[in-house]
Short mmCIF file of C-alpha atoms in Angstrom, two decimals:
data_model
loop_
_atom_site.label_atom_id
_atom_site.label_comp_id
_atom_site.label_asym_id
_atom_site.label_seq_id
_atom_site.Cartn_x
_atom_site.Cartn_y
_atom_site.Cartn_z
CA MET A 1 -4.12 9.62 -17.24
CA LYS A 2 -2.77 10.98 -20.64
CA LEU A 3 0.86 10.25 -21.22
CA SER A 4 2.34 13.67 -22.59
CA LEU A 5 5.81 14.71 -23.85
CA SER A 6 6.94 18.71 -23.64
CA THR A 7 8.48 20.02 -27.10
CA ALA A 8 12.10 20.32 -24.60
CA ALA A 9 12.58 16.58 -25.44
CA ALA A 10 13.12 18.25 -28.81
CA PRO A 11 14.11 21.42 -29.47
CA GLY A 12 13.31 22.90 -33.29
CA VAL A 13 11.43 20.13 -34.17
CA ALA A 14 8.29 21.13 -36.58
CA LEU A 15 5.23 20.33 -33.97
CA ASP A 16 3.83 17.53 -36.55
CA THR A 17 6.91 15.53 -36.85
CA LEU A 18 7.36 15.28 -33.07
CA ASP A 19 3.40 14.57 -33.17
CA MET A 20 4.49 11.56 -35.37
CA ALA A 21 6.87 10.51 -33.22
CA CYS A 22 4.45 10.43 -30.28
CA ARG A 23 1.61 8.68 -32.03
CA ALA A 24 3.84 5.92 -32.70
CA ARG A 25 4.69 5.79 -28.86
CA GLY A 26 1.57 5.87 -27.61
CA ILE A 27 1.83 9.41 -26.40
CA ASP A 28 -1.59 11.16 -25.62
CA GLY A 29 -0.02 14.95 -26.22
CA LEU A 30 2.55 17.47 -26.69
CA GLU A 31 2.97 20.51 -24.07
CA ILE A 32 4.64 23.57 -25.53
CA VAL A 33 7.06 25.62 -23.70
CA ILE A 34 7.47 29.10 -24.54
CA GLU A 35 10.80 30.52 -25.45
CA ALA A 36 11.72 34.08 -24.10
CA GLY A 37 11.16 36.15 -27.82
CA ASP A 38 8.05 34.07 -29.08
CA ASP A 39 5.97 35.85 -31.12
CA LEU A 40 3.04 33.57 -29.00
CA GLU A 41 0.03 35.37 -31.79
CA ALA A 42 2.08 33.48 -34.72
CA LEU A 43 3.15 29.98 -31.76
CA THR A 44 -0.62 29.72 -31.31
CA ALA A 45 -1.89 30.52 -35.20
CA ARG A 46 0.74 27.65 -35.92
CA ALA A 47 -0.19 25.49 -33.19
CA ARG A 48 -4.13 25.22 -34.23
CA ALA A 49 -3.01 24.57 -38.04
CA SER A 50 -1.08 21.61 -37.17
CA GLY A 51 -3.52 19.86 -35.92
CA VAL A 52 -1.71 18.24 -33.58
CA ARG A 53 -2.98 17.48 -29.94
CA PHE A 54 -1.72 19.76 -27.13
CA VAL A 55 -2.34 19.28 -23.38
CA ALA A 56 -0.96 22.35 -22.20
CA LEU A 57 1.16 25.30 -22.64
CA ARG A 58 4.45 26.18 -20.33
CA ALA A 59 6.22 29.65 -20.01
CA ASP A 60 8.75 30.35 -17.15
CA HIS A 61 8.17 34.30 -17.45
CA PHE A 62 4.72 35.61 -16.48
CA GLU A 63 5.52 39.38 -18.41
CA ASP A 64 2.42 39.45 -20.33
CA PRO A 65 -0.25 37.67 -18.71
CA ASP A 66 -2.56 39.28 -21.56
CA ALA A 67 -1.02 37.24 -24.01
CA LEU A 68 -0.90 33.98 -22.13
CA ALA A 69 -4.32 33.81 -20.86
CA ARG A 70 -5.11 34.70 -24.96
CA ALA A 71 -2.94 31.79 -25.73
CA SER A 72 -4.22 29.69 -23.27
CA SER A 73 -7.80 30.18 -24.43
CA GLU A 74 -7.42 29.76 -27.99
CA LEU A 75 -5.44 26.53 -27.43
CA ALA A 76 -8.18 24.97 -25.03
CA VAL A 77 -5.18 24.11 -22.70
CA PRO A 78 -4.18 25.53 -19.73
CA LEU A 79 -1.19 27.23 -19.71
CA SER A 80 1.39 26.58 -16.57
CA ILE A 81 4.17 29.01 -14.81
CA PRO A 82 6.76 28.50 -12.14
CA LEU A 83 5.50 29.66 -8.58
CA GLY A 84 8.69 31.89 -8.74
CA ALA A 85 7.68 33.88 -11.34
CA LEU A 86 4.51 34.54 -10.20
CA SER A 87 5.92 36.56 -7.24
CA GLY A 88 4.89 40.59 -7.00
CA SER A 89 1.51 39.70 -9.13
CA SER A 90 -1.70 39.83 -6.91
CA LEU A 91 -3.37 36.19 -6.78
CA PRO A 92 -6.83 37.61 -7.31
CA ASP A 93 -5.55 39.82 -10.48
CA VAL A 94 -3.89 36.77 -12.28
CA ALA A 95 -6.88 34.63 -11.75
CA ARG A 96 -9.16 37.86 -13.40
CA VAL A 97 -7.29 37.94 -16.28
CA PHE A 98 -7.28 34.23 -17.46
CA ALA A 99 -10.88 34.25 -16.39
CA ASP A 100 -11.54 37.44 -18.23
CA LYS A 101 -10.15 35.86 -21.84
CA GLY A 102 -11.18 32.00 -21.47
CA GLY A 103 -7.80 30.33 -20.08
CA THR A 104 -6.42 28.08 -17.39
CA LEU A 105 -3.91 29.64 -15.21
CA LEU A 106 -1.95 26.51 -13.52
CA ILE A 107 0.88 27.84 -10.75
CA GLY A 108 3.50 25.48 -10.76
CA PHE A 109 5.00 23.97 -7.57
CA GLY A 110 7.77 21.62 -5.92
CA THR A 111 7.71 18.17 -4.14
CA ASP A 112 7.55 20.35 -0.63
CA PHE A 113 4.59 20.07 1.44
CA ASP A 114 5.38 23.74 2.90
CA GLN A 115 5.01 25.04 -0.29
CA VAL A 116 1.97 23.58 -1.62
CA VAL A 117 0.18 23.99 2.14
CA ALA A 118 1.09 27.76 1.81
CA LEU A 119 0.11 28.08 -2.11
CA THR A 120 -3.06 25.60 -1.34
CA GLY A 121 -3.96 28.55 1.41
CA ALA A 122 -3.20 31.62 -0.59
CA LEU A 123 -5.85 30.11 -3.62
CA ARG A 124 -8.43 29.32 -0.53
CA ASN A 125 -7.77 32.86 0.32
CA ALA A 126 -8.45 34.27 -3.18
CA GLY A 127 -11.76 32.27 -2.94
CA ASN A 128 -10.20 29.48 -5.34
CA PRO A 129 -10.43 30.55 -8.33
CA PRO A 130 -12.05 28.18 -10.92
CA SER A 131 -9.42 30.05 -13.87
CA VAL A 132 -6.50 28.78 -11.47
CA GLY A 133 -4.75 25.17 -10.88
CA LEU A 134 -1.80 23.34 -9.59
CA ALA A 135 1.00 21.79 -11.89
CA TRP A 136 3.35 19.75 -9.86
CA GLU A 137 6.92 19.81 -10.92
CA LEU A 138 8.51 16.40 -9.73
CA ARG A 139 12.01 15.93 -10.32
CA PRO A 140 12.49 12.27 -9.04
CA SER A 141 16.57 12.87 -9.40
CA SER A 142 16.75 15.73 -6.98
CA ASP A 143 13.29 15.18 -4.98
CA ASN A 144 12.94 13.52 -1.48
CA LEU A 145 9.55 11.59 -2.47
CA GLU A 146 9.63 10.40 0.79
CA ALA A 147 6.89 12.72 1.59
CA SER A 148 5.23 13.35 -1.50
CA GLY A 149 2.22 11.29 -0.52
CA ALA A 150 1.67 14.50 1.82
CA VAL A 151 2.38 16.85 -0.93
CA LEU A 152 -0.18 14.96 -3.76
CA LEU A 153 -3.09 14.96 -0.49
CA ALA A 154 -2.59 18.76 -0.41
CA ALA A 155 -2.44 19.79 -3.74
CA ARG A 156 -5.22 16.81 -4.76
CA GLU A 157 -7.98 18.36 -5.37
CA LEU A 158 -6.47 21.21 -7.36
CA LEU A 159 -3.99 19.25 -9.38
CA ARG A 160 -4.29 20.08 -12.89
CA LEU A 161 -0.98 18.09 -14.58
CA VAL A 162 2.07 16.62 -13.00
CA ARG A 163 5.78 17.47 -15.02
CA LEU A 164 7.75 14.22 -15.07
CA TYR A 165 11.43 15.58 -15.47
CA GLY A 166 11.74 12.10 -16.35
CA GLY A 167 10.30 9.26 -17.81
CA GLY A 168 11.14 8.23 -21.83
CA PRO A 169 14.86 7.33 -22.04
CA GLU A 170 15.64 8.27 -18.31
CA GLN A 171 13.07 6.07 -16.78
CA ARG A 172 15.83 3.29 -15.70
CA ASP A 173 18.01 5.94 -14.18
CA GLN A 174 15.95 6.62 -11.66
CA ASP A 175 14.60 3.63 -10.46
CA GLY A 176 14.33 3.48 -6.95
CA ARG A 177 13.82 6.95 -6.58
CA GLY A 178 10.03 6.24 -5.10
CA VAL A 179 8.45 6.75 -8.78
CA GLY A 180 6.73 3.51 -8.80
CA PRO A 181 4.92 4.11 -5.27
CA LEU A 182 4.17 7.78 -6.32
CA PHE A 183 2.20 6.97 -9.36
CA VAL A 184 0.49 4.23 -7.33
CA ASP A 185 -0.71 7.08 -5.08
CA LEU A 186 -1.64 9.55 -7.87
CA ALA A 187 -3.60 6.78 -9.67
CA ILE A 188 -5.70 5.71 -6.50
CA SER A 189 -6.40 9.12 -5.78
CA GLY A 190 -7.92 9.14 -9.07
CA TYR A 191 -5.16 11.78 -10.91
CA SER A 192 -6.36 11.42 -14.43
CA GLY A 193 -4.50 14.57 -16.23
CA PRO A 194 -1.78 14.64 -18.26
CA ILE A 195 1.96 13.31 -17.08
CA VAL A 196 4.34 15.61 -19.03
CA MET A 197 7.76 14.02 -19.70
CA THR A 198 10.45 16.30 -19.92
CA PRO A 199 14.42 15.66 -20.48
CA SER A 200 15.78 17.20 -16.73
CA ARG A 201 19.44 17.45 -17.58
CA SER A 202 19.77 19.51 -21.26
CA GLU A 203 22.75 17.39 -21.81
CA GLY A 204 20.46 14.38 -21.76
CA LEU A 205 18.61 16.09 -25.04
CA PRO A 206 20.87 12.89 -27.59
CA ARG A 207 18.65 10.36 -25.39
CA TRP A 208 15.57 11.78 -26.34
CA THR A 209 16.22 12.21 -29.76
CA GLU A 210 17.71 8.80 -29.80
CA TRP A 211 14.35 7.94 -28.08
CA LEU A 212 12.04 9.79 -30.32
CA SER A 213 13.02 8.46 -33.73
CA SER A 214 13.81 4.54 -32.54
CA ARG A 215 9.96 3.90 -32.96
CA LYS A 216 8.89 4.98 -36.16
CA SER A 217 5.83 2.78 -36.40
CA ALA A 218 4.75 0.10 -34.26
CA GLY A 219 5.33 -3.27 -33.44
CA CYS A 220 8.75 -5.33 -32.21
CA GLY A 221 12.24 -3.38 -33.52
CA ALA A 222 14.46 -6.69 -31.23
CA GLY A 223 16.05 -8.67 -33.85
CA HIS A 224 18.39 -10.91 -32.46
CA PRO A 225 21.82 -13.38 -32.80
CA ALA A 226 21.78 -17.08 -33.15
CA GLY A 227 24.02 -18.82 -30.82
CA GLN A 228 24.55 -16.24 -28.14
CA HIS A 229 24.15 -17.94 -24.76
CA GLU A 230 23.26 -14.85 -22.68
CA VAL A 231 21.71 -11.34 -23.27
CA ASP A 232 21.78 -8.68 -21.09
CA VAL A 233 18.07 -6.87 -21.45
CA ARG A 234 19.15 -3.99 -19.41
CA ASN A 235 19.39 -1.45 -21.77
CA VAL A 236 16.30 -3.07 -24.12
CA GLU A 237 13.19 -1.27 -23.98
CA PRO A 238 11.02 -3.26 -21.73
CA ARG A 239 8.29 -3.32 -24.53
CA ASP A 240 10.93 -5.38 -26.38
CA ARG A 241 12.41 -7.97 -23.83
CA LEU A 242 10.54 -10.53 -23.86
CA GLY A 243 11.13 -10.86 -27.90
CA THR A 244 14.46 -10.85 -27.21
CA ILE A 245 14.40 -13.33 -25.12
CA LEU A 246 12.56 -15.79 -26.31
CA GLY A 247 14.41 -15.38 -29.66
CA ALA A 248 17.33 -16.27 -27.91
CA PHE A 249 15.95 -19.10 -26.51
CA ARG A 250 14.66 -20.12 -29.73
CA ALA A 251 17.62 -20.15 -31.10
CA LEU A 252 19.11 -23.04 -28.39
CA PRO A 253 19.85 -26.01 -28.98
CA ARG A 254 18.86 -28.82 -26.98
CA GLY A 255 20.60 -29.07 -23.73
CA ALA A 256 21.86 -25.31 -23.59
CA THR A 257 21.43 -22.50 -21.07
CA LEU A 258 20.62 -19.15 -21.65
CA GLN A 259 22.03 -16.71 -19.33
CA ILE A 260 19.71 -13.94 -18.51
CA THR A 261 20.32 -10.16 -16.95
CA LEU A 262 17.55 -7.93 -15.99
CA ASP A 263 16.84 -4.42 -13.91
CA HIS A 264 13.61 -6.53 -12.90
CA ASP A 265 11.84 -9.55 -11.36
CA PRO A 266 12.40 -12.55 -14.03
CA SER A 267 9.26 -14.19 -13.10
CA CYS A 268 7.69 -13.01 -15.72
CA MET A 269 9.48 -14.44 -17.99
CA TYR A 270 9.00 -16.92 -16.63
CA TYR A 271 5.06 -16.90 -17.19
CA ALA A 272 6.06 -15.99 -21.26
CA LEU A 273 7.78 -18.87 -21.75
CA GLU A 274 5.48 -21.05 -20.17
CA ASP A 275 2.80 -19.61 -21.86
CA SER A 276 4.56 -19.93 -25.61
CA GLU A 277 6.21 -22.81 -25.17
CA PRO A 278 5.14 -26.32 -25.22
CA ALA A 279 5.50 -27.86 -22.26
CA GLY A 280 8.26 -29.22 -20.92
CA THR A 281 10.83 -28.12 -23.29
CA PHE A 282 12.43 -25.75 -20.99
CA ALA A 283 13.71 -25.26 -17.22
CA PHE A 284 13.50 -21.77 -15.56
CA ARG A 285 15.88 -20.88 -12.66
CA LYS A 286 15.92 -17.10 -10.69
CA ILE A 287 18.86 -16.77 -9.11
CA GLY A 288 19.04 -13.92 -6.49
CA ASP A 289 16.55 -11.36 -6.14
CA GLY A 290 17.79 -8.31 -6.51
CA PRO A 291 17.12 -5.62 -5.57
CA LYS A 292 18.81 -3.65 -8.58
CA VAL A 293 20.19 -6.69 -11.13
CA TRP A 294 18.12 -9.90 -11.35
CA HIS A 295 19.37 -13.61 -12.88
CA ALA A 296 17.90 -16.14 -14.89
CA GLU A 297 18.75 -18.88 -16.02
CA VAL A 298 16.88 -21.16 -19.08
CA THR A 299 17.76 -24.60 -20.08
CA LYS A 300 16.24 -25.85 -23.44
CA THR A 301 14.81 -29.63 -22.77
CA MET B 1 -16.27 7.37 -7.71
CA SER B 2 -13.62 8.29 -10.15
CA SER B 3 -11.91 5.72 -12.22
CA ILE B 4 -8.26 5.18 -11.45
CA ASP B 5 -5.74 5.16 -14.17
CA LEU B 6 -2.00 3.73 -13.76
CA ASP B 7 0.38 4.66 -16.49
CA ILE B 8 3.24 2.32 -16.04
CA ARG B 9 5.17 3.35 -18.99
CA VAL B 10 6.60 6.23 -17.01
CA ILE B 11 7.78 4.09 -14.00
CA PRO B 12 11.40 2.42 -13.40
CA PRO B 13 11.57 -1.29 -14.71
CA SER B 14 11.79 -2.76 -11.37
CA GLU B 15 8.92 -1.14 -10.05
CA LYS B 16 6.63 -1.73 -12.50
CA HIS B 17 4.94 -5.07 -11.57
CA PRO B 18 5.23 -3.92 -7.55
CA ALA B 19 3.24 -0.70 -8.37
CA ILE B 20 0.06 -2.86 -10.08
CA PHE B 21 0.41 -5.51 -7.69
CA ARG B 22 0.02 -2.68 -5.20
CA THR B 23 -2.43 -0.55 -6.68
CA PHE B 24 -4.60 -4.23 -6.84
CA ASP B 25 -4.02 -4.42 -3.49
CA ALA B 26 -5.08 -1.62 -2.22
CA LEU B 27 -9.06 -1.52 -4.60
CA SER B 28 -12.07 -2.38 -2.58
CA ALA B 29 -13.80 -6.16 -3.97
CA GLY B 30 -15.38 -4.21 -6.70
CA GLU B 31 -13.70 -1.88 -8.07
CA ALA B 32 -11.44 -1.88 -10.56
CA PHE B 33 -8.14 0.09 -12.40
CA THR B 34 -7.24 0.02 -16.11
CA LEU B 35 -3.40 -0.55 -16.78
CA ILE B 36 -1.96 1.47 -19.46
CA ASN B 37 1.28 -0.03 -20.75
CA ASP B 38 3.10 0.04 -24.65
CA HIS B 39 3.15 -3.68 -24.72
CA ASP B 40 0.37 -6.60 -23.74
CA PRO B 41 1.26 -7.33 -20.74
CA PHE B 42 0.06 -11.13 -21.15
CA PRO B 43 2.55 -12.45 -18.38
CA LEU B 44 1.40 -10.29 -15.73
CA ARG B 45 -2.16 -11.68 -16.25
CA ARG B 46 -0.50 -14.95 -15.52
CA GLN B 47 1.39 -14.03 -12.89
CA PHE B 48 -2.12 -12.99 -11.48
CA GLU B 49 -3.35 -16.33 -12.08
CA ALA B 50 -0.89 -17.99 -10.00
CA THR B 51 -0.82 -15.31 -7.15
CA ARG B 52 -3.82 -13.91 -6.90
CA ALA B 53 -6.25 -16.61 -8.45
CA GLY B 54 -9.80 -16.20 -9.01
CA LYS B 55 -9.86 -12.70 -7.20
CA PHE B 56 -9.67 -10.73 -10.58
CA LYS B 57 -10.85 -9.97 -13.86
CA TRP B 58 -9.02 -8.74 -16.90
CA THR B 59 -10.60 -7.00 -19.87
CA TYR B 60 -8.25 -5.67 -22.54
CA VAL B 61 -9.80 -2.28 -23.29
CA GLU B 62 -7.43 -1.65 -26.04
CA GLU B 63 -4.75 -3.70 -27.59
CA GLY B 64 -1.82 -1.83 -29.93
CA PRO B 65 -0.20 -1.76 -31.93
CA ALA B 66 1.17 1.72 -29.71
CA VAL B 67 -0.68 1.56 -26.20
CA TRP B 68 -1.79 -2.02 -24.31
CA ARG B 69 -5.42 -0.90 -21.98
CA VAL B 70 -6.54 -3.66 -19.32
CA LEU B 71 -8.82 -3.06 -16.96
CA ILE B 72 -8.15 -5.74 -14.12
CA ALA B 73 -11.12 -5.31 -11.56
CA LYS B 74 -11.19 -6.95 -7.89
CA ASN B 75 -14.09 -9.58 -7.72
CA GLU B 76 -16.66 -9.61 -5.54
CA ALA B 77 -15.77 -11.38 -2.13
#
């Protein structure tokens, strides 16, 4: 899997600036969203000159198939179009345009079993042209992911891209929606293409901006005030949680207890303490067992 | 056989560890998957040792600073 980011997460930000923010977060590449009125030739030239790593192009309208196919070919990445935008076009004709230009078209489908079966059937009837694949538009906030296993099974052979409306700063919002089990199924199916993180709502953009700019360089960003006996790490990024808890624990006087609040099973924190603190210097107690909130107590002995 | 990559960076916190154990438990003996994360998952390694002792092999493929990759293999029975 290649973790990627849609340019929709940072509208108006220069590609190389966005690429730097992505590198600091270990994100493998960008998906460029083509807006209505964009000069495709200029966009392609700018993207090529930037040296940025791209995984895909996305357009929501299919007005100039030739130009879109050319852009896909020149950037050597697939271009995705939502299924609805293709209505009225003939699949074999569209496939031929992309094949002639040396591009790849991905047809975006939703988490809808009947839709994906109809789509794979239409592609089969067109002889499964190699210039056409599928892009899954995954919206965990509104999709019913109970059917996602069947959708994956139907789409698997042709699946080239997963666009996740979420991830990034929205990761926690999608707790309990079925994202974990679905990504396990995707992994086991052998899917190795891009996962493109995309904001699920435009109102959420400020969070994405903050998320992207909060890590200019890699490293643990969590400072922690000493003398605090309670930490709630639910709003701390996963990678900074252990540092936050260890910092608070180390600042404790002997005999004091640190109360920890988390949104996942704290067992891993016990193992981390065991690994990093001298034996016999702490007592750990897990309180309650989720499913949304967990508490633990660590006493310095 | 295609490789199995599990990127847990997009999985909500409460579902990360269950997803990892679920993937491991689904492997056949001799198979492996690559765990991808944005920090060193060493606490998880201890948890594997506590719950699946002798059943796995843990090999770091990439160790930061932005991404960690660990090949987790299920030992032959």
